[in-house]
Amino acid sequence: MKKVGVFVCHCGSNIAHSVDCAKVAETLKDFPNVAFSTDYKYMCSEPGQELIKKAIKEQGLDRVVVCSCSPRMHENTFRNCVAQAGLNPYMFEMANIREQCSWVHPDDMEKATEKAIDLAKMAVSKVCYDEPLEKSYSPVTKRALVVGGGIAGIQTAIDIANNGFVVDIVERTPSIGGKMSQIDKTFPTLDCSACILTPKMVEASSHPNINLITFAEVEKVEGYVGNFDVTIRKKARSVDMSKCTGCGTCWSKCPTKVPSEFELGMSMRKAIYTPFPQAIPNKPVIDREHCLKFTKGICGVCSKVCPAGAIDYTIEDELVTERYGAIVMATGYQLFDASVYGEYGYGRYPDVISGLQFERLINASGPTMGHLLRPSDGKEPKNVVFIKCVGSRDENKGKEYCSRTCCMYTAKQATLVRDKIKDSKVYVFYMDVRTPGKGYEEFYNRTTEKYEANYIRGRVSKITQEGDKLLVHGEDTLLGRPVKVEADMVVLATAMVSNPDAAHLAQLVGFSYDKDGFYTESHPKLAPVETHTAGVFLAGACQGPKDIPDTVAQAGAAAVKVTALLSKDKLETEPSVSVVDQKNCAGCGHCVNICPYRAISLETIQERVNGKTIERKVAHVNSSLCRGCGACTVTCRSSSISLKHFTNKQILAEVDALCLQ
Amino acid sequence: MSSVNENFEPKILVFACNWCTYAGADLAGLSRLQYPPNVRILRVPCSGRVNPQFVLRAFQRGIDGVLVCGCHPGDCHYTSGNYYTRRRYLLMKRMLEFMGTDPERFQTRWISGSEGPKFQEVITEATGIIKAIGPNRKMRDDLTIQAAFAQRDAEEEEGEAK
């Protein structure tokens, strides 16, 4: 026999003005399992709580129901109260007779009292099947992994490292730096991108708490918050990093030339190379796809000339598994392939280039040493046309979303053209000009006023070639007439899109992504750097298009979340989690598929059946990952999986209490 | 029919998701919005926790109407629970119809934690609809509350004996 105590609160007159609290307490005395029932003016007050504690001790109560306000208000107060009286804090339920009863039915005491009695009966019926629950704890590995070594990853790692935690950066390419290292100047201040990025790269590489793992990829992720086991594939560099001094003799002598990825194919690199002069680590890798030693088995010049003897053709990919407490995804973005728009002739006309190619052309260390020269004939362009929203805001051929950065980088590029070539003219075809950011609108105004960029509102229908000129056909929708602009060069502001393998990586680590392949934050406003997977955070453009200031801000936010997690010695987990009755479980695996947190897996157990030992698969819940949503309990065909504190039995008992007399 | 229903006060069970509708109902209270006193709210962690069995049990025990309320599609606290609810209860409605129960006795609604007025609106509307349908006599069994407790206790003992 259970001994339930019922305590009905008047909340001054908040409840008592429309609920007959004494009648509620009196009626509940006759309800099954109720051993004690009373009402009091302020149950949450000190004397109110004392009343509960005293009753628990004197009446020998083993569970408690308080009929008062919303559990969102005082559930913890009363849980602590019953715990102080020696009960397990989960042997307690609340009936919400204020927010959901007295306040919404102020003029009908009879009906409101009737409802309060029903709510109290439901709570008593539920509490009868409450079981003592304990919070569980899991350890935390005090080390973080940052996936991606662009500005987002670098900033996150520096912030985590400065807080005293060890952090590893895994970067896919041979050097950290990311897209920001390819950019010439940054809006709205026109700071040189390299000048502000390279000190951060150096800081990351020399920080005692940061380990760079470049030319490597995440291969497998297992485990859960606080304890992720991550397998990293360190791709074969063919260069012994401990011996190499980065002197550069090897790549100066290498005979094989390959289009440079860093320069977007506008100049050549060698088969043994560093992506760019400021690369970190500044030690080369051999591109095995093009190196003659690997393709034809000849050459070997680099190994002959290397003064340190660092070249080793026999190095293989290496798999290492490390344990991390938290993971930050900072994998960045790619640019939309503009050749989808056949009418612009990207890829067909050499002088139609992308915005990022323009950055390299105008960069002092780029293929033209900073002289803006057009790719086809190396002449200085006098008329430059910019086309915005190439792939952005176009559901049919591109992406529905706005890429956020293009308006600003186009304005920046227009001013750079005007700055470098005094007698030039620039034309910008646009749909809208969107400049939400500090100093951005002012920058745009300077572009049109001081730098006299011609902004034409309208889309470009096609680009044709006439002689050595490009003819841009478009429409000025403000004047309502077609326009033709003769251009020497056309720059396309291509959309920011997710990495082609972004979805694959998200599945690997185990969190969600949206229809465009961008990673989904836990809450768009209130949890913008968390994912639905505990311990996995987001920074930068992998979450959605954003510019450098926003990326750096988000990186800092992600770092704070990581350090908050890592600074705990153990993680407390809510006890209201799912549990499997393995005797009854048939191992069908439906719960495994439905769980949004990948908390359920199938495990093999041994059983004695008819004197024989058999093996079979059953579901198992990892309580550190389970958040207690209960989706699995409903999908289970045999009701073998139950959510603690919200069991089928408890909810059915509540239903019965409401319906039966 | 209308004369029968005029004095009829239906009892309606609302399964409310802890993260949205339950908070919305609290907000309705905080804003002192009034609605008919026929509803009883049962708090669940997610609308996806509501097993169709619970709904059937309520009808079996004589409830006049059941609402399952969760977060708006796309806003589930647990990512996807309300999508399962949505699909599950489309089927549920058809099954109720097949069983001869008016499917309008059963409804699913999405109410966020900031939608106190919507909670009021939904409850007022649903109470009106269920009142018009009349009392549920279709599936009602004649169990008493004492018998229900006894049945559960017996099950528990049986389970332990196993």
PDB file of C-alpha atoms in Angstrom, chain A residues 546-645:
ATOM      1  CA  LYS A 546      28.225  34.350 -43.065  1.00  0.00           C
ATOM      2  CA  ASP A 547      31.034  36.874 -43.272  1.00  0.00           C
ATOM      3  CA  ILE A 548      34.279  36.990 -41.307  1.00  0.00           C
ATOM      4  CA  PRO A 549      33.060  39.119 -38.348  1.00  0.00           C
ATOM      5  CA  ASP A 550      30.066  36.838 -37.787  1.00  0.00           C
ATOM      6  CA  THR A 551      32.245  33.755 -38.169  1.00  0.00           C
ATOM      7  CA  VAL A 552      34.740  34.988 -35.579  1.00  0.00           C
ATOM      8  CA  ALA A 553      31.908  35.888 -33.191  1.00  0.00           C
ATOM      9  CA  GLN A 554      30.370  32.460 -33.596  1.00  0.00           C
ATOM     10  CA  ALA A 555      33.746  30.793 -33.129  1.00  0.00           C
ATOM     11  CA  GLY A 556      34.122  32.575 -29.803  1.00  0.00           C
ATOM     12  CA  ALA A 557      30.638  31.492 -28.784  1.00  0.00           C
ATOM     13  CA  ALA A 558      31.354  27.871 -29.686  1.00  0.00           C
ATOM     14  CA  ALA A 559      34.606  28.026 -27.708  1.00  0.00           C
ATOM     15  CA  VAL A 560      32.773  29.246 -24.610  1.00  0.00           C
ATOM     16  CA  LYS A 561      30.283  26.390 -24.890  1.00  0.00           C
ATOM     17  CA  VAL A 562      33.148  23.920 -25.237  1.00  0.00           C
ATOM     18  CA  THR A 563      35.081  25.267 -22.256  1.00  0.00           C
ATOM     19  CA  ALA A 564      31.904  25.280 -20.147  1.00  0.00           C
ATOM     20  CA  LEU A 565      31.556  21.608 -20.972  1.00  0.00           C
ATOM     21  CA  LEU A 566      35.219  20.704 -20.497  1.00  0.00           C
ATOM     22  CA  SER A 567      35.537  22.544 -17.208  1.00  0.00           C
ATOM     23  CA  LYS A 568      33.165  20.055 -15.601  1.00  0.00           C
ATOM     24  CA  ASP A 569      34.670  16.990 -13.974  1.00  0.00           C
ATOM     25  CA  LYS A 570      31.602  14.920 -14.671  1.00  0.00           C
ATOM     26  CA  LEU A 571      28.388  15.394 -16.573  1.00  0.00           C
ATOM     27  CA  GLU A 572      25.091  15.114 -14.811  1.00  0.00           C
ATOM     28  CA  THR A 573      22.429  13.330 -16.798  1.00  0.00           C
ATOM     29  CA  GLU A 574      18.689  13.659 -16.227  1.00  0.00           C
ATOM     30  CA  PRO A 575      17.295  10.468 -14.751  1.00  0.00           C
ATOM     31  CA  SER A 576      14.158  10.595 -16.870  1.00  0.00           C
ATOM     32  CA  VAL A 577      15.600   8.440 -19.636  1.00  0.00           C
ATOM     33  CA  SER A 578      14.437   5.396 -21.542  1.00  0.00           C
ATOM     34  CA  VAL A 579      15.192   1.934 -20.311  1.00  0.00           C
ATOM     35  CA  VAL A 580      14.824  -1.395 -22.119  1.00  0.00           C
ATOM     36  CA  ASP A 581      13.264  -4.504 -20.658  1.00  0.00           C
ATOM     37  CA  GLN A 582      15.760  -6.797 -22.361  1.00  0.00           C
ATOM     38  CA  LYS A 583      13.842  -9.977 -21.455  1.00  0.00           C
ATOM     39  CA  ASN A 584      10.938  -8.757 -23.509  1.00  0.00           C
ATOM     40  CA  CYS A 585      12.840  -7.023 -26.330  1.00  0.00           C
ATOM     41  CA  ALA A 586      12.759  -8.789 -29.676  1.00  0.00           C
ATOM     42  CA  GLY A 587      15.604  -6.730 -31.106  1.00  0.00           C
ATOM     43  CA  CYS A 588      13.612  -5.404 -34.049  1.00  0.00           C
ATOM     44  CA  GLY A 589      15.540  -2.124 -33.960  1.00  0.00           C
ATOM     45  CA  HIS A 590      12.675   0.267 -34.609  1.00  0.00           C
ATOM     46  CA  CYS A 591      13.709   2.300 -31.571  1.00  0.00           C
ATOM     47  CA  VAL A 592      17.262   2.540 -32.947  1.00  0.00           C
ATOM     48  CA  ASN A 593      15.978   4.236 -36.073  1.00  0.00           C
ATOM     49  CA  ILE A 594      13.517   6.583 -34.405  1.00  0.00           C
ATOM     50  CA  CYS A 595      15.905   7.964 -31.739  1.00  0.00           C
ATOM     51  CA  PRO A 596      16.995  11.488 -32.736  1.00  0.00           C
ATOM     52  CA  TYR A 597      20.068  11.285 -30.483  1.00  0.00           C
ATOM     53  CA  ARG A 598      21.450   7.924 -31.594  1.00  0.00           C
ATOM     54  CA  ALA A 599      21.173   6.880 -27.956  1.00  0.00           C
ATOM     55  CA  ILE A 600      19.892   3.390 -28.737  1.00  0.00           C
ATOM     56  CA  SER A 601      21.947   0.604 -30.215  1.00  0.00           C
ATOM     57  CA  LEU A 602      21.533  -3.131 -30.549  1.00  0.00           C
ATOM     58  CA  GLU A 603      23.760  -5.232 -28.352  1.00  0.00           C
ATOM     59  CA  THR A 604      24.215  -8.958 -28.174  1.00  0.00           C
ATOM     60  CA  ILE A 605      23.268 -10.704 -24.952  1.00  0.00           C
ATOM     61  CA  GLN A 606      23.566 -14.315 -23.859  1.00  0.00           C
ATOM     62  CA  GLU A 607      20.557 -16.123 -22.480  1.00  0.00           C
ATOM     63  CA  ARG A 608      19.763 -19.554 -21.160  1.00  0.00           C
ATOM     64  CA  VAL A 609      16.787 -21.017 -23.005  1.00  0.00           C
ATOM     65  CA  ASN A 610      15.709 -24.618 -22.401  1.00  0.00           C
ATOM     66  CA  GLY A 611      19.080 -25.418 -20.916  1.00  0.00           C
ATOM     67  CA  LYS A 612      20.996 -23.992 -23.861  1.00  0.00           C
ATOM     68  CA  THR A 613      22.934 -20.730 -24.038  1.00  0.00           C
ATOM     69  CA  ILE A 614      21.815 -18.629 -26.947  1.00  0.00           C
ATOM     70  CA  GLU A 615      22.886 -15.253 -28.235  1.00  0.00           C
ATOM     71  CA  ARG A 616      20.420 -12.646 -29.409  1.00  0.00           C
ATOM     72  CA  LYS A 617      20.311  -8.953 -30.175  1.00  0.00           C
ATOM     73  CA  VAL A 618      18.400  -6.545 -27.933  1.00  0.00           C
ATOM     74  CA  ALA A 619      18.136  -2.770 -27.697  1.00  0.00           C
ATOM     75  CA  HIS A 620      20.301  -0.877 -25.256  1.00  0.00           C
ATOM     76  CA  VAL A 621      19.924   2.778 -24.235  1.00  0.00           C
ATOM     77  CA  ASN A 622      22.979   4.890 -23.550  1.00  0.00           C
ATOM     78  CA  SER A 623      21.609   7.039 -20.746  1.00  0.00           C
ATOM     79  CA  SER A 624      24.221   9.751 -21.315  1.00  0.00           C
ATOM     80  CA  LEU A 625      22.826  10.382 -24.782  1.00  0.00           C
ATOM     81  CA  CYS A 626      19.109   9.906 -24.076  1.00  0.00           C
ATOM     82  CA  ARG A 627      17.248  13.164 -23.547  1.00  0.00           C
ATOM     83  CA  GLY A 628      13.972  11.558 -22.513  1.00  0.00           C
ATOM     84  CA  CYS A 629      11.656  12.419 -25.406  1.00  0.00           C
ATOM     85  CA  GLY A 630       9.960   9.034 -25.343  1.00  0.00           C
ATOM     86  CA  ALA A 631       9.707   8.554 -29.113  1.00  0.00           C
ATOM     87  CA  CYS A 632      11.143   5.045 -28.726  1.00  0.00           C
ATOM     88  CA  THR A 633       8.489   3.976 -26.218  1.00  0.00           C
ATOM     89  CA  VAL A 634       5.720   4.553 -28.724  1.00  0.00           C
ATOM     90  CA  THR A 635       7.456   2.866 -31.610  1.00  0.00           C
ATOM     91  CA  CYS A 636       8.187  -0.265 -29.560  1.00  0.00           C
ATOM     92  CA  ARG A 637       5.895  -3.074 -30.714  1.00  0.00           C
ATOM     93  CA  SER A 638       6.114  -4.996 -27.463  1.00  0.00           C
ATOM     94  CA  SER A 639       6.210  -2.081 -24.983  1.00  0.00           C
ATOM     95  CA  SER A 640       9.636  -3.284 -23.932  1.00  0.00           C
ATOM     96  CA  ILE A 641      11.092   0.169 -23.746  1.00  0.00           C
ATOM     97  CA  SER A 642       9.881   2.595 -21.144  1.00  0.00           C
ATOM     98  CA  LEU A 643      10.583   6.199 -20.262  1.00  0.00           C
ATOM     99  CA  LYS A 644      11.355   6.613 -16.580  1.00  0.00           C
ATOM    100  CA  HIS A 645       9.040   9.027 -14.780  1.00  0.00           C
TER     101      HIS A 645
END
